[in-house]
Tab-separated table of C-alpha atoms in Angstrom:
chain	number	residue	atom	x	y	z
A	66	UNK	CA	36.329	15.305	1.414
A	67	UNK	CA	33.682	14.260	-1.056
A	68	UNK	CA	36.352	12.087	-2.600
A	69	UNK	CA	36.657	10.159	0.464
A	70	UNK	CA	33.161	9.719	0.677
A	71	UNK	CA	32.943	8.184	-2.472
A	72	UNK	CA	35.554	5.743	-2.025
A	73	UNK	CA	34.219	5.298	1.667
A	74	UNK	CA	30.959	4.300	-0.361
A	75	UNK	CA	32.770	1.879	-2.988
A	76	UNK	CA	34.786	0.411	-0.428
A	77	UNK	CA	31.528	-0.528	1.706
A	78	UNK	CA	30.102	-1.818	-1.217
A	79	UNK	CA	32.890	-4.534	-2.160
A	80	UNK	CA	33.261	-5.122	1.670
A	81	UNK	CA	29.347	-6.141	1.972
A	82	UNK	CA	29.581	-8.449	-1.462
A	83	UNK	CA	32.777	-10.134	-0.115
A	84	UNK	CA	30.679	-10.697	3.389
A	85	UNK	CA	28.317	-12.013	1.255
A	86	UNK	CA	30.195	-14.404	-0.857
A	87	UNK	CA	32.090	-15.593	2.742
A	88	UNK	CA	28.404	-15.857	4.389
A	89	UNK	CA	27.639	-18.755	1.311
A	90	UNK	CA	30.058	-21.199	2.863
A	91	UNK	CA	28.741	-21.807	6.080
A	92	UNK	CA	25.489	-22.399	7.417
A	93	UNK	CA	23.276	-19.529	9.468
A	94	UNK	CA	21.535	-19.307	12.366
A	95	UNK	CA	18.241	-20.477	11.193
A	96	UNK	CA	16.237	-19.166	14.663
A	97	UNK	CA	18.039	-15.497	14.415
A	98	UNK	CA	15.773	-12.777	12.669
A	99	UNK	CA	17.334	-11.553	9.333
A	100	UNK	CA	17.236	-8.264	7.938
A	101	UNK	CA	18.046	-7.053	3.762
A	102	UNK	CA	19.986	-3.980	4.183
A	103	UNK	CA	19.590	-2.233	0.596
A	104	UNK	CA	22.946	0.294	0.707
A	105	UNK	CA	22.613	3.771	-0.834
A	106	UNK	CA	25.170	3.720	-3.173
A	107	UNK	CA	24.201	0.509	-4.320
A	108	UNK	CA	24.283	-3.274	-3.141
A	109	UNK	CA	22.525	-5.017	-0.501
A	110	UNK	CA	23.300	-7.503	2.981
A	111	UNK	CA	21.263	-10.088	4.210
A	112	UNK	CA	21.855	-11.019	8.350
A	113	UNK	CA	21.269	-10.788	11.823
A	114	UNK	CA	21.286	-7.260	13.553
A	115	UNK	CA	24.059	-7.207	16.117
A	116	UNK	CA	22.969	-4.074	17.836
A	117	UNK	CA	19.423	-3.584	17.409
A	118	UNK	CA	18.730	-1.467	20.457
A	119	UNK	CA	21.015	1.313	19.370
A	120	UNK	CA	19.837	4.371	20.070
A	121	UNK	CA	20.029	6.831	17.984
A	122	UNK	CA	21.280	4.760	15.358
A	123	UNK	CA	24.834	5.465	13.996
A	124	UNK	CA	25.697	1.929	12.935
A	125	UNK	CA	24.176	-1.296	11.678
A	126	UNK	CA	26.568	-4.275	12.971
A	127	UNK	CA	25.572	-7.356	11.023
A	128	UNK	CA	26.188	-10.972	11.102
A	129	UNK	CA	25.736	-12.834	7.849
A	130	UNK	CA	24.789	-16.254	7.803
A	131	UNK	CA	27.985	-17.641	7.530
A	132	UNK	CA	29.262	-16.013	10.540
A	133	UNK	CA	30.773	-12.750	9.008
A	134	UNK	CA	30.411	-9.627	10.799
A	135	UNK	CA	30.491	-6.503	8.961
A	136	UNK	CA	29.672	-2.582	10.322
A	137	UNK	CA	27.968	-0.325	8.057
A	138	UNK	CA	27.614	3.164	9.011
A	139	UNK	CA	23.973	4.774	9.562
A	140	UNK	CA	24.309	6.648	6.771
A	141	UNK	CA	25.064	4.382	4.244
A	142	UNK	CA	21.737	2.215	4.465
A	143	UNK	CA	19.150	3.429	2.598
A	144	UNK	CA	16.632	1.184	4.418
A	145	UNK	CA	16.786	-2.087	6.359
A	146	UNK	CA	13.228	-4.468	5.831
A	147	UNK	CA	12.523	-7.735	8.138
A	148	UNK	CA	12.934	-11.046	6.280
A	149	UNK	CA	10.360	-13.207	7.637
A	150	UNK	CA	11.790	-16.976	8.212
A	151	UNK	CA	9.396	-18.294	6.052
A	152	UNK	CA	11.103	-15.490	2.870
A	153	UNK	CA	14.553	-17.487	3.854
A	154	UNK	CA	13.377	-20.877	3.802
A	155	UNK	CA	11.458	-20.706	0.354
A	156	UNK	CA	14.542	-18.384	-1.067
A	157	UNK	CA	16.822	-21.824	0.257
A	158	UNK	CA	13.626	-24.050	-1.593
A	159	UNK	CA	12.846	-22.637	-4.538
A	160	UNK	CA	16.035	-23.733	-6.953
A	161	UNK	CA	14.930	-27.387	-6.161
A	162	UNK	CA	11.772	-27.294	-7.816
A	163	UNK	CA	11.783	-27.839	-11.318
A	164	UNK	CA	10.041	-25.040	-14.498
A	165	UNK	CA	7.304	-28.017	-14.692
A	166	UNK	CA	3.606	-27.126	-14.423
A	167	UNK	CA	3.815	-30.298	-11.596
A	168	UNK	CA	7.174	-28.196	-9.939
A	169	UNK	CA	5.406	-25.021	-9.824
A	170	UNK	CA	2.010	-26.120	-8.060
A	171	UNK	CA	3.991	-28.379	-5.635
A	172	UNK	CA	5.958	-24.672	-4.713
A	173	UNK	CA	2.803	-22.632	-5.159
A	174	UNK	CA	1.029	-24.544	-2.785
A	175	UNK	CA	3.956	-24.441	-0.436
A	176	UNK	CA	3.711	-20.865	-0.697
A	177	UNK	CA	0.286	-21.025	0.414
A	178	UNK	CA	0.918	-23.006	3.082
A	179	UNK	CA	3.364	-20.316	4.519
A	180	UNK	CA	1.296	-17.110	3.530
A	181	UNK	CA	3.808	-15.788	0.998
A	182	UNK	CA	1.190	-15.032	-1.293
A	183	UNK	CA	3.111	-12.583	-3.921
A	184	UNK	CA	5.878	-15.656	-3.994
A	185	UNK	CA	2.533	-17.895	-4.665
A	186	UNK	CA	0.900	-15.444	-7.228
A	187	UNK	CA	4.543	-15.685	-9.310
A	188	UNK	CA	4.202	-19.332	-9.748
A	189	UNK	CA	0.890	-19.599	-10.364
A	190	UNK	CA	1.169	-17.005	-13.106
A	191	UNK	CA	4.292	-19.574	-14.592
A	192	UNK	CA	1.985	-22.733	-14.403
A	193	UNK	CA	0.017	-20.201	-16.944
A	194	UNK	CA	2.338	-19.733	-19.051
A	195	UNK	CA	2.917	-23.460	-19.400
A	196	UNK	CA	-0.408	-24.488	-19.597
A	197	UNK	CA	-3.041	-21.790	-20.201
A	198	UNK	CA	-6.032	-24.768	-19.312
A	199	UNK	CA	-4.446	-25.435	-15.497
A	200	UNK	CA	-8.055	-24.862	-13.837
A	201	UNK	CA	-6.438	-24.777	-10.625
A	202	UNK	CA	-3.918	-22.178	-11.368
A	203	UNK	CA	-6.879	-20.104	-13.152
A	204	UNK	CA	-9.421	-20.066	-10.491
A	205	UNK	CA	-6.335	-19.378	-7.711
A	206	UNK	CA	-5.451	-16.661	-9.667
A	207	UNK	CA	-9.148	-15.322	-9.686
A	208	UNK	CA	-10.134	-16.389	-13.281
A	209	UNK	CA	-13.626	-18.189	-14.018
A	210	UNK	CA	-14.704	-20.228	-16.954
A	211	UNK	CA	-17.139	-17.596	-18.807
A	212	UNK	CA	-18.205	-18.085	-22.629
A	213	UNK	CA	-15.816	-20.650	-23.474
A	214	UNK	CA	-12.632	-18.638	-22.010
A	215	UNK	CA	-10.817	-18.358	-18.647
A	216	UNK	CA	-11.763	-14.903	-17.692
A	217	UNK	CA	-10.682	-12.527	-14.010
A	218	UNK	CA	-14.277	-11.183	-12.616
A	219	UNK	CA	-12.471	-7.740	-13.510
A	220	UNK	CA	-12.674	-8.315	-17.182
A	221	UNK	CA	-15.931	-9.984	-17.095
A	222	UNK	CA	-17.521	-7.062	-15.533
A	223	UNK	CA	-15.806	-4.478	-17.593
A	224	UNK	CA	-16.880	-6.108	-20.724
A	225	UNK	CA	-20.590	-6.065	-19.242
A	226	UNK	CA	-19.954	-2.236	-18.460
A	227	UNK	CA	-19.365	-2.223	-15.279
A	228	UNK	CA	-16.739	0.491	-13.342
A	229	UNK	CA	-15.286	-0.081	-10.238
A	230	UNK	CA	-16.033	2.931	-7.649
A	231	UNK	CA	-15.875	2.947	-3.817
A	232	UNK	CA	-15.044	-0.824	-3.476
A	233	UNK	CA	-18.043	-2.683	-5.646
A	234	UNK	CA	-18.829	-2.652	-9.334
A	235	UNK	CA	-20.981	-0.001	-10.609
A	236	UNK	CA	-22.435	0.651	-14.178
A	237	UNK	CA	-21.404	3.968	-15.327
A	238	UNK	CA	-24.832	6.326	-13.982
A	239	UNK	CA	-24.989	4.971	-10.790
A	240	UNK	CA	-21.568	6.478	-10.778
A	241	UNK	CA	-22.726	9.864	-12.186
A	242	UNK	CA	-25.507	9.884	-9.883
A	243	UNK	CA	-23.148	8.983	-7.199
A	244	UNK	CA	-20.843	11.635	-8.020
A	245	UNK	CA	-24.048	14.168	-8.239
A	246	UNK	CA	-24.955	13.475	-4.651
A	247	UNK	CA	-21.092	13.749	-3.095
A	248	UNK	CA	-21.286	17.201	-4.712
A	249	UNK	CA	-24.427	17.937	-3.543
A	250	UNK	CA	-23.683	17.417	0.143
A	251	UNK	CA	-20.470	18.739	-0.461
A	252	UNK	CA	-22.253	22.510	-1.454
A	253	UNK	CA	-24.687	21.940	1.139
A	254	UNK	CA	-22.025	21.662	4.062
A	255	UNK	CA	-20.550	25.066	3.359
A	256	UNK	CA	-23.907	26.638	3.459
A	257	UNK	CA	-24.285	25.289	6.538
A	258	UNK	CA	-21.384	26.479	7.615
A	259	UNK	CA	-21.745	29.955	5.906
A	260	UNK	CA	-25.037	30.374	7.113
A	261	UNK	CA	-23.856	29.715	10.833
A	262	UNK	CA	-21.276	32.116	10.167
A	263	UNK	CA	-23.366	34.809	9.394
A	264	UNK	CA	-26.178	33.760	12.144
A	265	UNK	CA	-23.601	34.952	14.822
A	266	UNK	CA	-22.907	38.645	12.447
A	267	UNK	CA	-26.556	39.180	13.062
A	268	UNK	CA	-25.807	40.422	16.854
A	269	UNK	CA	-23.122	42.212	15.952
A	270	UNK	CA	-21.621	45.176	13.888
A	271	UNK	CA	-21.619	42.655	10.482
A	272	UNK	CA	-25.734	42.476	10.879
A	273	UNK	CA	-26.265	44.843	7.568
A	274	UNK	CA	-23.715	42.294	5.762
A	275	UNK	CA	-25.219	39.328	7.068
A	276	UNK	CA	-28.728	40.776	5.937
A	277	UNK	CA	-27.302	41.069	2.469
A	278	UNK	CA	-25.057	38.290	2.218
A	279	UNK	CA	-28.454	36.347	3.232
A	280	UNK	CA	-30.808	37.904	0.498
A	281	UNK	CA	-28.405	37.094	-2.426
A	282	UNK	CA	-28.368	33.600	-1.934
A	283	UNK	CA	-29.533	31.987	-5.653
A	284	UNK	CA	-27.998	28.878	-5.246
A	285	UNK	CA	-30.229	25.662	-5.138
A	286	UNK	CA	-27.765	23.619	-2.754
A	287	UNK	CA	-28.295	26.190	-0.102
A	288	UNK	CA	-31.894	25.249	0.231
A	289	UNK	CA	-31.121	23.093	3.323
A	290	UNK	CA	-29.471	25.186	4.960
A	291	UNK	CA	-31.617	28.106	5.038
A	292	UNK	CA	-34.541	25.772	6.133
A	293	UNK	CA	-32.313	24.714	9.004
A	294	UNK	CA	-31.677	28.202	10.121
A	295	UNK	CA	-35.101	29.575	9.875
A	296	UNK	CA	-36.376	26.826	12.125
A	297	UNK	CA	-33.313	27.191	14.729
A	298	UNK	CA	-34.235	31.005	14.681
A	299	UNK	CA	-38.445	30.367	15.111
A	300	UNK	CA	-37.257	27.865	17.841
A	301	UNK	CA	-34.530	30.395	19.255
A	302	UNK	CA	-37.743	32.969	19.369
A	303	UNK	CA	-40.227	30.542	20.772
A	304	UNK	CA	-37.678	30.401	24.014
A	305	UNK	CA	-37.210	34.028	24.264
């Protein structure tokens, strides 16, 4: 049996890379949405779902963009992602733009235009490479002009000290102090809720514990909490 799996697997592989090499001779349905299906043993299909409202799912029936239909079972897919039509255009683009600095912003900034910003970030990051002085590239890519070299605000405030904590740039004891407090309310919420705890033993057969439990407290952090309870019990006497 787990023979025939295997070659079930192997067999569904060369099936979906033949479907693929058919689907490059004909053109697709550019209004249909399109789907990468990454297989589990390995390989991957691009094309339209054919039976999208299947419920529960025991088959993926796909259409590549040459026309080819192909089923994959459930279990074979490892995961299926939406390719937006934007991904498929610049994927049909991209080859006819040449490795120049000039070929690279022209696609970059096509990129923009289309919000594919990782697709933009990789070509900005090549007009780099060719020329380390593009200022456009540089800024896009977050870099400034400090001290005679193109710098990212991350390594300009790291070299000045700076750490990043809870979304803004912090030198180093405004973290510790930071820290300090979290800790400190941290400790003084389970007083709180310690000292509630034993609040409610004090009507009941725990009273003596509660008593001691009460007089042991050493601990600075519990401070709050103890002036908390002693003016809900003067208030909680006032009433009575």
């Amino acid at each position: 049996m787990g023979e025939w799996l295997g070659k079930e697997a192997k067999w569904a592989g060369v099936l979906v890379t033949l479907a693929a090499m058919l689907g490059a001779g004909w053109p697709g349905d550019a209004q249909a949405d399109r789907y990468v299906f990454v297989l589990r043993h390995g390989g991957r299909l691009v094309g339209e779902l054919l039976n999208p409202e299947e419920r529960p799912r025991k088959t993926y029936r796909v259409k590549t963009d040459g026309g080819v239909e192909i089923t994959l079972d459930a279990s074979q897919v490892e995961t299926r992602t939406y390719l937006r039509p934007e991904k498929i255009e610049y994927e049909r683009i991209r080859p006819r733009y040449p490795d120049t600095v000039a070929g690279q912003w022209e696609l970059a900034e096509w990129c923009r235009q289309h919000h594919l910003a990782a697709e933009r970030e990789r070509h900005l990051e090549r007009i780099v490479q060719l020329d380390p002085d593009h200022a456009p590239a540089r800024r896009a890519l977050g870099y400034g002009w400090i001290d005679g070299q193109w710098k990212t605000q991350e390594q300009f405030m790291k070299e000045q000290g700076y750490v990043w904590y809870e979304s803004s740039w912090r030198t180093p004891q405004e973290v510790k102090l930071k820290e300090a407090e979290k800790k400190r309310k941290e400790a003084e919420g389970q007083w709180n809720r310690r000292l509630a705890l034993w609040r409610r033993w004090l009507n009941g057969p725990r009273a003596g514990m509660a008593v001691e439990n009460i007089r042991t407290i050493r601990d600075p952090n519990a401070v709050t909490a103890l002036t908390e309870a002693l003016r809900a019990e003067s208030a909680n006497d006032q009433r009575r």
